[in-house]
Tab-separated table of C-alpha atoms and ligand atoms in Angstrom:
chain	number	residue	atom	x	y	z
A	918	UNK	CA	16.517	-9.892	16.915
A	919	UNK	CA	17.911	-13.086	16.076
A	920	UNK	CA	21.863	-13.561	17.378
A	921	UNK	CA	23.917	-12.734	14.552
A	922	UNK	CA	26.408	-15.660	13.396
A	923	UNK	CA	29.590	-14.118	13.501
A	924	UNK	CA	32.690	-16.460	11.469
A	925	UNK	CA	35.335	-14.425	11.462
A	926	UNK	CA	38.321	-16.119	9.551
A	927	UNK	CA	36.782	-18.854	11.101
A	928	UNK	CA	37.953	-22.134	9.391
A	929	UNK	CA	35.697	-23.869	6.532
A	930	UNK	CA	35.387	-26.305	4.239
A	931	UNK	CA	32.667	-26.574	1.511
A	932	UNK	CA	30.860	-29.611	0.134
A	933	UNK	CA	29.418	-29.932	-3.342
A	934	UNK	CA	27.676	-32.759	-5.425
A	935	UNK	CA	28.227	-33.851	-8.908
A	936	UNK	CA	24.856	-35.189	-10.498
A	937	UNK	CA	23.028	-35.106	-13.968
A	938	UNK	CA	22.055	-31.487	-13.495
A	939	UNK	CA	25.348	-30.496	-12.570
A	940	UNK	CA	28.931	-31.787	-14.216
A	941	UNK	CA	31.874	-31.835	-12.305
A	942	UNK	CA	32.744	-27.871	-14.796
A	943	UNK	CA	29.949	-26.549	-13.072
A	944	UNK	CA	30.435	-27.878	-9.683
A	945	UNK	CA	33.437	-26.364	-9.439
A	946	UNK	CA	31.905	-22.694	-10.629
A	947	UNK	CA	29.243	-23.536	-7.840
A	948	UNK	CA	31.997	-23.378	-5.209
A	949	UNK	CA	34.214	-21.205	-6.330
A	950	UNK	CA	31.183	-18.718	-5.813
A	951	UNK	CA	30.484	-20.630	-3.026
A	952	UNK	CA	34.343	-20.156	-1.457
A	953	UNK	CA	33.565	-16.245	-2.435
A	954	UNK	CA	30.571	-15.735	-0.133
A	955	UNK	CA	32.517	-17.757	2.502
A	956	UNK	CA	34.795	-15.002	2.756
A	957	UNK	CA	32.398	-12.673	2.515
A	958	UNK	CA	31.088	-13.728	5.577
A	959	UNK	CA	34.209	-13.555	6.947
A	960	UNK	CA	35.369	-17.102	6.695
A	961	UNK	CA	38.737	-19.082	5.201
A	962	UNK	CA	38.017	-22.281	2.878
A	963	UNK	CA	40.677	-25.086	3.968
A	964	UNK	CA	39.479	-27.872	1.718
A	965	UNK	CA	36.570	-28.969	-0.447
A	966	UNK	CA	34.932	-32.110	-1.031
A	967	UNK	CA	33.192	-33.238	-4.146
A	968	UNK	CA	31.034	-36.424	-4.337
A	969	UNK	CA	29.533	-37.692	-7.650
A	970	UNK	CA	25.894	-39.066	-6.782
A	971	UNK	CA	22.894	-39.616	-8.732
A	972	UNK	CA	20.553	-39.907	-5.777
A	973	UNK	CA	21.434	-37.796	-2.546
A	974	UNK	CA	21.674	-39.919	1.000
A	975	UNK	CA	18.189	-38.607	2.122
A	976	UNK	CA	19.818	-38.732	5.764
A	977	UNK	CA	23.214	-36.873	4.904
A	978	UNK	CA	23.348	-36.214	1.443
A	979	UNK	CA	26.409	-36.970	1.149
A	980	UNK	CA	27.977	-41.117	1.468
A	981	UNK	CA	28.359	-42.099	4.615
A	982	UNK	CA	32.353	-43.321	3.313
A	983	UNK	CA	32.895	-39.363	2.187
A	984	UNK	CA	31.484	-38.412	5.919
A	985	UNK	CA	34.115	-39.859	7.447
A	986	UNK	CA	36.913	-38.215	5.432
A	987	UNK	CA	35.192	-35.090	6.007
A	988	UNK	CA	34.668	-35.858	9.714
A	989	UNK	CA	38.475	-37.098	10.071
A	990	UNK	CA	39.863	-33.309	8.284
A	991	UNK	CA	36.845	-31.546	10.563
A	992	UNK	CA	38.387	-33.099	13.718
A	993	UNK	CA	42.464	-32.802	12.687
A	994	UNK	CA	42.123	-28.955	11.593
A	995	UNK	CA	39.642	-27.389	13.699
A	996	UNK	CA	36.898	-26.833	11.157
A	997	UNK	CA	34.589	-23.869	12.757
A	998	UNK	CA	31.791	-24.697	9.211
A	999	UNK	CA	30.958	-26.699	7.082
A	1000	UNK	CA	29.292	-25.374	3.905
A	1001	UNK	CA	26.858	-27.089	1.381
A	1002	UNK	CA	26.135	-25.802	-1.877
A	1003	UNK	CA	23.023	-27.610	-1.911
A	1004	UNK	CA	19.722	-26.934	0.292
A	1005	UNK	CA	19.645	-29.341	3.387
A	1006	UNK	CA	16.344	-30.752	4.845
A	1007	UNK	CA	15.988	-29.540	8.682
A	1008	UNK	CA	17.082	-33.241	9.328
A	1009	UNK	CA	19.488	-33.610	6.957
A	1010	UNK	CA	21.219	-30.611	8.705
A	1011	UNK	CA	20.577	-32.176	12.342
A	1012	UNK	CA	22.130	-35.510	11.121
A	1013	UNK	CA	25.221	-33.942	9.984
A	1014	UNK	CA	25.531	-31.681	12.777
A	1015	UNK	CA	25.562	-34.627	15.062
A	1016	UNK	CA	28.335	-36.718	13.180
A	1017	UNK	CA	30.394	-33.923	12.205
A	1018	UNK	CA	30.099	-31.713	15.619
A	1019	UNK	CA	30.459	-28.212	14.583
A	1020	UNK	CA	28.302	-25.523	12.574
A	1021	UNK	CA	26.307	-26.614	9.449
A	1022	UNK	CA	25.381	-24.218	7.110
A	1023	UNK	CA	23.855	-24.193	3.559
A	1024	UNK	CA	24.253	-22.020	0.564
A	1025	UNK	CA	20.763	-20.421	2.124
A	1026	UNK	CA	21.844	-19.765	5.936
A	1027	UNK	CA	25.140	-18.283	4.555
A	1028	UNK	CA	23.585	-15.768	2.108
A	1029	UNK	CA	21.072	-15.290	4.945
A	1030	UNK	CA	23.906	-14.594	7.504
A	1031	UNK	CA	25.895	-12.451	4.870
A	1032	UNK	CA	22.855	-10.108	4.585
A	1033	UNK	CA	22.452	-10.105	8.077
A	1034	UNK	CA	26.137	-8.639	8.515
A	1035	UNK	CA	25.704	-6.292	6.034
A	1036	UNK	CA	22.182	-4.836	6.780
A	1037	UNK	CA	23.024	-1.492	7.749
A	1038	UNK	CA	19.101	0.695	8.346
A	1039	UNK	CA	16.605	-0.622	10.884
A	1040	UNK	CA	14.862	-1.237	7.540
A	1041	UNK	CA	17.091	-3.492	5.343
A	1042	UNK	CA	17.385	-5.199	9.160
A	1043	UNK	CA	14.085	-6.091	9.645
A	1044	UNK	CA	13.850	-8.077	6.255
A	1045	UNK	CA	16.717	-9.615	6.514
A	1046	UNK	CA	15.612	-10.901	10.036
A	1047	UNK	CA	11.771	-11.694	8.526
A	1048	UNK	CA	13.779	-13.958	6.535
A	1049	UNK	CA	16.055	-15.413	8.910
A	1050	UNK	CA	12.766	-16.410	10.964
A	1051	UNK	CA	11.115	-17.475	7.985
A	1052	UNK	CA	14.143	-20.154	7.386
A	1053	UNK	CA	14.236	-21.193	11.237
A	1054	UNK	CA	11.005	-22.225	11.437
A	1055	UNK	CA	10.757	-25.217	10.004
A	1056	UNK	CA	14.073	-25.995	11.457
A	1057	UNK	CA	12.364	-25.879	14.934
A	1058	UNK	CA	10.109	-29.058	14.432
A	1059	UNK	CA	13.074	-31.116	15.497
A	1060	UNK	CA	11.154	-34.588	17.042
A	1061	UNK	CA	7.628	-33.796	17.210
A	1062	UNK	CA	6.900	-32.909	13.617
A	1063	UNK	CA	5.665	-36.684	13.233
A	1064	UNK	CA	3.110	-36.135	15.252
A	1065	UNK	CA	2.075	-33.167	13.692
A	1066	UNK	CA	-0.876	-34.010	11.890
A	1067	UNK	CA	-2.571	-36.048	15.530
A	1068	UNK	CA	-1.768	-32.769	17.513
A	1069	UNK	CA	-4.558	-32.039	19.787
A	1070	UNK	CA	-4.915	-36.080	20.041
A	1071	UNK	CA	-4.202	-38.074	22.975
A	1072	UNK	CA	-0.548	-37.448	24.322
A	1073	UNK	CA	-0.132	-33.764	22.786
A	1074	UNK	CA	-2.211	-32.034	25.587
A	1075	UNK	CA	-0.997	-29.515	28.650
A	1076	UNK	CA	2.480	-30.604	29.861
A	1077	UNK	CA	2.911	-32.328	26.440
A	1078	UNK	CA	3.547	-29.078	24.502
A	1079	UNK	CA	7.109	-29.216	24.051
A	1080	UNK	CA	9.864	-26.485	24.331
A	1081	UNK	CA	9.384	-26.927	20.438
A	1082	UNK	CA	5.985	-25.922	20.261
A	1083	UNK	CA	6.823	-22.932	22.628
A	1084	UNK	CA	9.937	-21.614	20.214
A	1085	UNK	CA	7.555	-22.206	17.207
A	1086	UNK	CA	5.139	-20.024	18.573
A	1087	UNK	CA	7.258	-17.306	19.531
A	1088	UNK	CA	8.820	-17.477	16.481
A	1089	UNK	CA	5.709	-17.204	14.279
A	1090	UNK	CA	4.412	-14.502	16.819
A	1091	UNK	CA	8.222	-12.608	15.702
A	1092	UNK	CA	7.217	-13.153	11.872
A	1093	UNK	CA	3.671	-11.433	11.710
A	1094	UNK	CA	5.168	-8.749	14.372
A	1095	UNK	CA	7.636	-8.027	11.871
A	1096	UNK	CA	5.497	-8.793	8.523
A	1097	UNK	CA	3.478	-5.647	10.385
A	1098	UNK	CA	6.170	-3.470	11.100
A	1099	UNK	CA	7.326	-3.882	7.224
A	1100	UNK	CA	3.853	-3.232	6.145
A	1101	UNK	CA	3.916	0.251	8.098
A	1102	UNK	CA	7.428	1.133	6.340
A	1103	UNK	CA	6.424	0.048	3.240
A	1104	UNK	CA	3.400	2.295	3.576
A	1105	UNK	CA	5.801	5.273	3.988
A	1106	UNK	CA	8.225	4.451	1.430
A	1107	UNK	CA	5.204	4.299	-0.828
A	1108	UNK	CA	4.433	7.935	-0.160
A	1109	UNK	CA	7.684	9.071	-0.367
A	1110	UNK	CA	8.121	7.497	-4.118
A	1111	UNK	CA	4.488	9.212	-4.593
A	1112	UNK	CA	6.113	12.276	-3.591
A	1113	UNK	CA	8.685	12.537	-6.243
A	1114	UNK	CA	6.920	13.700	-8.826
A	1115	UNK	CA	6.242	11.907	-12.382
A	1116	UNK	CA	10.219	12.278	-13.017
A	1117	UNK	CA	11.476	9.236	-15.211
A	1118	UNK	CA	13.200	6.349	-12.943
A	1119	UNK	CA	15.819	4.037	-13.810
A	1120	UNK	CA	16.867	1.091	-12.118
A	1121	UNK	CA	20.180	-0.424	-11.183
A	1122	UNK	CA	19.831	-4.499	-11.596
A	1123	UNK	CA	22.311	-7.322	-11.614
A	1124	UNK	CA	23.994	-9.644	-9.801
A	1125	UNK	CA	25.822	-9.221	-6.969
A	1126	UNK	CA	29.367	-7.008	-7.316
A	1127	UNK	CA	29.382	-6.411	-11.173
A	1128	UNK	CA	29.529	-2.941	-10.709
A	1129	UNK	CA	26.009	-1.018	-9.996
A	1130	UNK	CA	27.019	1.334	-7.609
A	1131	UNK	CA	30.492	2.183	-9.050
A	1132	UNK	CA	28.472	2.925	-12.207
A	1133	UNK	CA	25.685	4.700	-9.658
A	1134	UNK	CA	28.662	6.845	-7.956
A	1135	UNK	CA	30.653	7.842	-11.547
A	1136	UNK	CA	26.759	9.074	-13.154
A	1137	UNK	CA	25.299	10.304	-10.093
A	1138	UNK	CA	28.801	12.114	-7.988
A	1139	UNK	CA	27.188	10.061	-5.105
A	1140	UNK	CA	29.005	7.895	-2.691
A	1141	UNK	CA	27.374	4.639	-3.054
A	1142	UNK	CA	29.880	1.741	-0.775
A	1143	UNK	CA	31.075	-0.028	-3.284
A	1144	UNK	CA	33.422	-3.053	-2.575
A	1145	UNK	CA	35.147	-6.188	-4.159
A	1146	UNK	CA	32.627	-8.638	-2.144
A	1147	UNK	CA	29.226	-10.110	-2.630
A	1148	UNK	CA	26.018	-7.804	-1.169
A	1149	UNK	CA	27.872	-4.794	-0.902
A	1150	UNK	CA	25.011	-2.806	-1.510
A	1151	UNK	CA	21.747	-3.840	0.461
A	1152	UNK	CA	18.836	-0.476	0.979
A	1153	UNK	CA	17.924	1.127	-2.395
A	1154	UNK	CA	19.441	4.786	-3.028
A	1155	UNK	CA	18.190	6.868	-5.171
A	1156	UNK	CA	19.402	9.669	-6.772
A	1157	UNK	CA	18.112	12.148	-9.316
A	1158	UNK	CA	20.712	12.521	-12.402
A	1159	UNK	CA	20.465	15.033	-14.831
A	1160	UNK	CA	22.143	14.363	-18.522
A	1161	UNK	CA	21.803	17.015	-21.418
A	1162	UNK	CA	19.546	18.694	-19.059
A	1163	UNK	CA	17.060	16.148	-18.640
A	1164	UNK	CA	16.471	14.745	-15.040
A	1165	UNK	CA	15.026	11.636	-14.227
A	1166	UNK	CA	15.740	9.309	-11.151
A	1167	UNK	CA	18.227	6.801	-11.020
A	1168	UNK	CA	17.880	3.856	-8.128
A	1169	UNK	CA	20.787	1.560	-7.121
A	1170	UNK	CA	19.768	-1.847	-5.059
A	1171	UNK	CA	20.444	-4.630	-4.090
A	1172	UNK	CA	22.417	-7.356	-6.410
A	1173	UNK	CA	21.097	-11.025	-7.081
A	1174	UNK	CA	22.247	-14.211	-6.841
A	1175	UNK	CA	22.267	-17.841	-8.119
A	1176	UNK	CA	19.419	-20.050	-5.934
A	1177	UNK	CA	18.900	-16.523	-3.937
A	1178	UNK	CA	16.569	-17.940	-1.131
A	1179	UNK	CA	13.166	-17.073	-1.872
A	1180	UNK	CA	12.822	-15.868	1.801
A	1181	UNK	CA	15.015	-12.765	0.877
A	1182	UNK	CA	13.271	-12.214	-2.312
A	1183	UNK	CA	10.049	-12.351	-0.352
A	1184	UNK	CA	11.022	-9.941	2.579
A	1185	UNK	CA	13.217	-7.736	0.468
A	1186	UNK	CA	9.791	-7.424	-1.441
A	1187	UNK	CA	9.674	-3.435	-0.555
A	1188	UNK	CA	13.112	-3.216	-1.865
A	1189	UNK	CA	12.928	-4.331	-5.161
A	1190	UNK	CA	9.524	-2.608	-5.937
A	1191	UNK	CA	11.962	0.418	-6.928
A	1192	UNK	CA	12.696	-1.946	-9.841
A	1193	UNK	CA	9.303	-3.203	-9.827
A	1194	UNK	CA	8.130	0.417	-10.784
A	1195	UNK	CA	10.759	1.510	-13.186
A	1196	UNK	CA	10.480	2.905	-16.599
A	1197	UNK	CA	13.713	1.272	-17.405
A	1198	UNK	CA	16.422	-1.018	-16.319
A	1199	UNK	CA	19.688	-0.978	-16.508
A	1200	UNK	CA	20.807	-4.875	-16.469
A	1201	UNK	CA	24.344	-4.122	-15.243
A	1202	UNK	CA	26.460	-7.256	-16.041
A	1203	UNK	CA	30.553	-8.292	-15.418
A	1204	UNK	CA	31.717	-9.532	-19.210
A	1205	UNK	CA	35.043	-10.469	-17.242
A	1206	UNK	CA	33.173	-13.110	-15.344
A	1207	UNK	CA	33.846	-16.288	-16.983
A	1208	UNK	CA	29.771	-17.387	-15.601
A	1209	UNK	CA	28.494	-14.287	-17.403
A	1210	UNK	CA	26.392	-15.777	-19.297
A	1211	UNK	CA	24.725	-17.696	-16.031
A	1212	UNK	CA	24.434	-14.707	-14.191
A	1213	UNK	CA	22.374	-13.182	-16.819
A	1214	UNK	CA	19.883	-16.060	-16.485
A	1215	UNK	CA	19.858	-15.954	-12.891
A	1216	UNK	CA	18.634	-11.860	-12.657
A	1217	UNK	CA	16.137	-12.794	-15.331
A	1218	UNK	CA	14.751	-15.601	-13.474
A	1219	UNK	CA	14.389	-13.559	-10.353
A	1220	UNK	CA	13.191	-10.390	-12.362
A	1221	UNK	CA	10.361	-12.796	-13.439
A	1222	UNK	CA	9.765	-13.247	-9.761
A	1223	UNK	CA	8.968	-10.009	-9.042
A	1224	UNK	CA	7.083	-9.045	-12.424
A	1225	UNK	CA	9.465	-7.083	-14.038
A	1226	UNK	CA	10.721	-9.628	-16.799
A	1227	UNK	CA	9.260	-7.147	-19.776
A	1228	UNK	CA	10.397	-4.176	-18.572
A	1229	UNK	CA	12.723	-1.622	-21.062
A	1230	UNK	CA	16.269	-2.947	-20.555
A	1231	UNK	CA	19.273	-1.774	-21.602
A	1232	UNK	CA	22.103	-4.627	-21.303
A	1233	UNK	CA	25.016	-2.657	-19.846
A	1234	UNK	CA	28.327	-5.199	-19.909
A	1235	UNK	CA	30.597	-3.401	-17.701
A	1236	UNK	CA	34.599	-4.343	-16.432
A	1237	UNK	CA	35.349	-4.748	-20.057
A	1238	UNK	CA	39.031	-3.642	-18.928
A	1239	UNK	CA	39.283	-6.517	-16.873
A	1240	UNK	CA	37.884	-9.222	-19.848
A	1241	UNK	CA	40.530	-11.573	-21.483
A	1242	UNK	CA	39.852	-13.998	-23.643
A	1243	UNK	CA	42.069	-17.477	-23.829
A	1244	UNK	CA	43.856	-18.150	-26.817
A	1245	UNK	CA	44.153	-21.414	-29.208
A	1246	UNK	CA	47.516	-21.964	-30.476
A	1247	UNK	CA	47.334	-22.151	-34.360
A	1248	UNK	CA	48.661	-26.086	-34.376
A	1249	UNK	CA	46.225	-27.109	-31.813
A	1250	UNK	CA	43.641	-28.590	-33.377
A	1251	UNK	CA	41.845	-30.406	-30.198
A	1252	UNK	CA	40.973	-27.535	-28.077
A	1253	UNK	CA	37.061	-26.478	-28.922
A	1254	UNK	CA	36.623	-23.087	-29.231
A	1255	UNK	CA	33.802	-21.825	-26.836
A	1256	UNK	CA	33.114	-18.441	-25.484
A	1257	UNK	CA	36.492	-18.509	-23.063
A	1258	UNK	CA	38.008	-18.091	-26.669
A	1259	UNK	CA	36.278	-15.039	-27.722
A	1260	UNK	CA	37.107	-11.533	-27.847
A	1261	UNK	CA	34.609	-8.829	-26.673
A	1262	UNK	CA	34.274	-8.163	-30.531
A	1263	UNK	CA	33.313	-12.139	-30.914
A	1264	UNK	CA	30.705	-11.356	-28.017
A	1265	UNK	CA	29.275	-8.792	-30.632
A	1266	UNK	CA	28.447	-11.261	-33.155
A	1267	UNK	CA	26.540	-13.725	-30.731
A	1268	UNK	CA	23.364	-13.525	-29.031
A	1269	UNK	CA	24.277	-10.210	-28.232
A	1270	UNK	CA	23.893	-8.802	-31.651
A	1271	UNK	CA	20.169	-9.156	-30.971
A	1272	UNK	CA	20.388	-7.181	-28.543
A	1273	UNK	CA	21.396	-3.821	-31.215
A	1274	UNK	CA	21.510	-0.825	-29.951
A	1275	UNK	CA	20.257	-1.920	-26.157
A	1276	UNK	CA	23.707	-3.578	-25.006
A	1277	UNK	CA	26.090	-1.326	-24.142
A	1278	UNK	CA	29.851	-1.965	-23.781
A	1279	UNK	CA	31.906	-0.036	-20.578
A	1280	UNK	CA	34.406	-0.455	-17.872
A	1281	UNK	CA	32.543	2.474	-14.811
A	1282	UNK	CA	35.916	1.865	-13.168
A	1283	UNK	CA	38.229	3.751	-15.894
A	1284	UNK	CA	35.543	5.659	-17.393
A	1285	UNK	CA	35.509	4.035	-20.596
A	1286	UNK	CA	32.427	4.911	-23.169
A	1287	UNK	CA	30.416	6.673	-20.474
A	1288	UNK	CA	29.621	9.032	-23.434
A	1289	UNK	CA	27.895	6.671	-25.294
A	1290	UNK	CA	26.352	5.083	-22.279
A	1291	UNK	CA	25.091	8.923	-21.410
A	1292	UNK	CA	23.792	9.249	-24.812
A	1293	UNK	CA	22.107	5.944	-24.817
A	1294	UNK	CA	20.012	5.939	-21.306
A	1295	UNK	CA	19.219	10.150	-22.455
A	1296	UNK	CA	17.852	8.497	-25.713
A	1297	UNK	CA	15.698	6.280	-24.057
A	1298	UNK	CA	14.980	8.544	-21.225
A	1299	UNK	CA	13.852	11.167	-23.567
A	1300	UNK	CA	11.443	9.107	-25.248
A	1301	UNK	CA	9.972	7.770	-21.874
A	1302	UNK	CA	9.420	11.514	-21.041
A	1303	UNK	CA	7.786	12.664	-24.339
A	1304	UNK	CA	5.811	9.798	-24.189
A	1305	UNK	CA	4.432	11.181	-20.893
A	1306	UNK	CA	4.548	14.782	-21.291
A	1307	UNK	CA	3.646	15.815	-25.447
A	1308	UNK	CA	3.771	19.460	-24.357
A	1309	UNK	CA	7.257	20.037	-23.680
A	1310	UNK	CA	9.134	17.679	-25.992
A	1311	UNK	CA	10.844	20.537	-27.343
A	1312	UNK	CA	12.893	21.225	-24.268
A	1313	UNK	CA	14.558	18.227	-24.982
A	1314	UNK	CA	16.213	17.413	-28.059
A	1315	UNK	CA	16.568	13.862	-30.248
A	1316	UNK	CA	20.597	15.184	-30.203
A	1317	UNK	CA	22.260	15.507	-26.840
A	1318	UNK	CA	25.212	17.114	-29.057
A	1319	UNK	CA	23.062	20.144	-29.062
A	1320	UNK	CA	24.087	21.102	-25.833
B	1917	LIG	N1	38.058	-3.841	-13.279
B	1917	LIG	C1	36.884	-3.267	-13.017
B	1917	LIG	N2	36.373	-3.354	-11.780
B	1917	LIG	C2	35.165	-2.766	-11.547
B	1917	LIG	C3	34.458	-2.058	-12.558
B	1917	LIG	N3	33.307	-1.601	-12.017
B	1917	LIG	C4	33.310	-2.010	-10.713
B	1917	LIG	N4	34.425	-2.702	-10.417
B	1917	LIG	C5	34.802	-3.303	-9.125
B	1917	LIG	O1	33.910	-4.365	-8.834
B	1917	LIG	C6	33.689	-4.466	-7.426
B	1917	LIG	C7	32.214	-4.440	-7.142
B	1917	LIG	O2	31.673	-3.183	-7.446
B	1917	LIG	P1	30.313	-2.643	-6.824
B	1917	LIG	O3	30.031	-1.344	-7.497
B	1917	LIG	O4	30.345	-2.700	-5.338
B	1917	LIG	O5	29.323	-3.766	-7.366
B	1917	LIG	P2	27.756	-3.924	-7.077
B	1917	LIG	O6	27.171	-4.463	-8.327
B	1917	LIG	O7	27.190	-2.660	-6.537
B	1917	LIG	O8	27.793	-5.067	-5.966
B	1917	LIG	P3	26.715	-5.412	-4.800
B	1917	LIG	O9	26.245	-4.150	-4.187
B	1917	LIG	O10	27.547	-6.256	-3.908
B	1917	LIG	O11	25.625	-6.195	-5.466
B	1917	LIG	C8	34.458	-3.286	-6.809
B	1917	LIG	O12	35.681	-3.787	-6.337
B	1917	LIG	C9	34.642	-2.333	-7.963
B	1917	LIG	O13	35.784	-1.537	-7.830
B	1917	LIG	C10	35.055	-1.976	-13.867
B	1917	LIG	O14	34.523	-1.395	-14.810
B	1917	LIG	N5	36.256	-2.602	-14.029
B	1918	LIG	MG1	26.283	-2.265	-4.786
């Protein structure tokens, strides 16, 4: 098992990079997400440096003239991390670690390291440390990967083998030992979703602490940990609810991310095949979050990854006791009105309106039109289950007031 990095309220800064993909707006989202995963890990963000470059230092990333202010702050206040936003080569990350002398890590190793903490069953464990390998390996080629390609050649025989090579292949031993061991689970898990019958299953999906398992624990009485940081949730539960007196199965997983590595999405495979064989999905999303609108993009993309993009959804935006909207004084006439300015009713008239009657509107904290998000997933339910069995559509019927 790979050594778990542990930063408690360990001192950080973070380092982000203004380009033509991303203005200095979104740079600052980038980290402020970034600062949020930083303490979920257990870590406090001192400073953070921005540098505007077209072209990133293929050695550093970053200027050589910005490494030095960030070396001089490292040094004076005892900097434990520092924490990219963006993906650094293996040498990229070795050059830095030399100049700056203390842990590296990037937006992937933290995530990685975050899931690590949190994995709680030997199963969720065993991913997250598939992945962990799967991101050290080509870490390990440190000074020999330039010779890579003459291996076997003169100089690379007997003694030559490095401690490199050695690692390398105990590492990629690890990975198909544990690629097996998830094969054997997933094997099992396979028979136990076999086993539940041809019940009706729902899916949790979103990203990361809008609210899925609060919403899980307020339909389904279970006690799903729920908590105000990132990957709060990491094994699937499932539970089987009942409305009207229909029952069907209702799965809560794992939340995305922005840029979630594509090791996790890989090993976590197993995981998300609960959402990969649901009849419908819930798309849970925080309205309150001013990056909303990103977030939705982001559990698309990855629902694409795993095959589920044209799956039934129902768009549930949840927290809407928490959404404000900022306000244009009547005289000012500079400010442009964008979505900031809107009010949850202005949301109704937008993109959203094509969404009709599949976008739902609650806060699963106080409770607030669970009724109508009842009625809507029996609805849809209900005509999943007719669908499948003709015969007994009449113990179900088109009116949940009936009961
Ligand atoms: N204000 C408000 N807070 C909410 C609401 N629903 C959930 N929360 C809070 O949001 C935080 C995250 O909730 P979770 O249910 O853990 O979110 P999640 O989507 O399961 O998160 P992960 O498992 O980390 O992906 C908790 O602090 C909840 O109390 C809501 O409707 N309104
Ligand atoms: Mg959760």
């Amino acid at each position: 098992m790979l050594e778990k990095k542990t930063i408690e309220h360990e001192k950080a800064v973070l380092i982000g990079i203004i380009n033509r993909e991303q203005n200095e707006n979104k740079v600052t989202e980038y980290l402020d997400e970034l600062e949020f995963l930083t303490f979920t890990a257990g870590g406090e963000v001192l400073k953070r440096f921005v540098q505007r470059m077209d072209v990133p230092n293929p050695k550093t990333l970053i200027g050589s003239g910005k490494m030095e202010e960030v070396e001089a702050f490292v040094r004076d206040n005892e900097i434990g991390s520092v924490i990219f936003d963006d993906e650094l080569t293996p040498a990229q990350q070795r050059n830095i670690e030399k100049i700056l002398r203390c842990k590296i890590v990037d937006r992937t190793s933290l995530i990685l390291d975050i899931f690590a903490q949190r994995a709680q069953t030997s199963y969720a464990r065993t991913q997250v440390e598939l992945a962990q390998y799967e991101y050290l390996l080509p870490r390990l080629t440190g000074l020999w990967t330039h010779l890579e390609r003459q291996r076997g050649g003169i100089g690379m025989r007997g003694p030559y083998e490095t401690e490199i090579e050695t690692d390398r292949r105990i590492v990629r031993d690890r990975i198909s030992l544990l690629k097996k061991k998830l094969l054997k689970i997933d094997r099992q898990m396979e028979t136990q979703r076999g086993n539940r019958g041809a019940l009706v299953r729902v899916a949790l999906v979103g990203y990361t602490n809008v609210g899925k398992s609060t919403l899980m624990n307020v339909i389904s009485k279970s006690e799903v940990f729920a908590e105000n940081k990132l990957f709060a949730t990491l094994d699937t539960t499932v539970r089987k609810v009942v409305i009207g007196n229909l029952p069907f199965l209702l799965s809560d997983t794992v939340g995305f991310i922005r840029k979630l590595p594509t090791q996790l999405v890989e090993s976590f495979k197993s995981t998300l095949d609960e959402v990969r064989e649901a009849d419908l999905l819930l798309h849970v999303v925080d309205i309150s979050h001013p990056q909303f609108e990103e977030h939705i993009e982001s559990v698309n993309k990855i629902l694409g990854e795993i095959d589920s993009a044209d799956k039934n959804t129902i768009m549930v935006f949840n927290k809407i006791d928490k959404y404000e909207h900022a306000e244009i004084d009547d005289d000012d006439l500079t400010t442009e009105r964008t979505g900031r300015h809107f009010t949850i009713a202005d949301w109704k008239q937008t993109w959203m309106q094509r969404v009709g009657d599949k976008a739902l509107f609650i806060s699963a904290l106080n409770k607030e039109n669970l009724d109508e998000f009842r009625k809507r997933v029996y609805d849809e339910v209900r005509d999943i289950h007719v669908t499948r069995f003709p015969y007994n559509n009449f113990l179900y019927p088109e009116n949940l007031d009936e009961y």
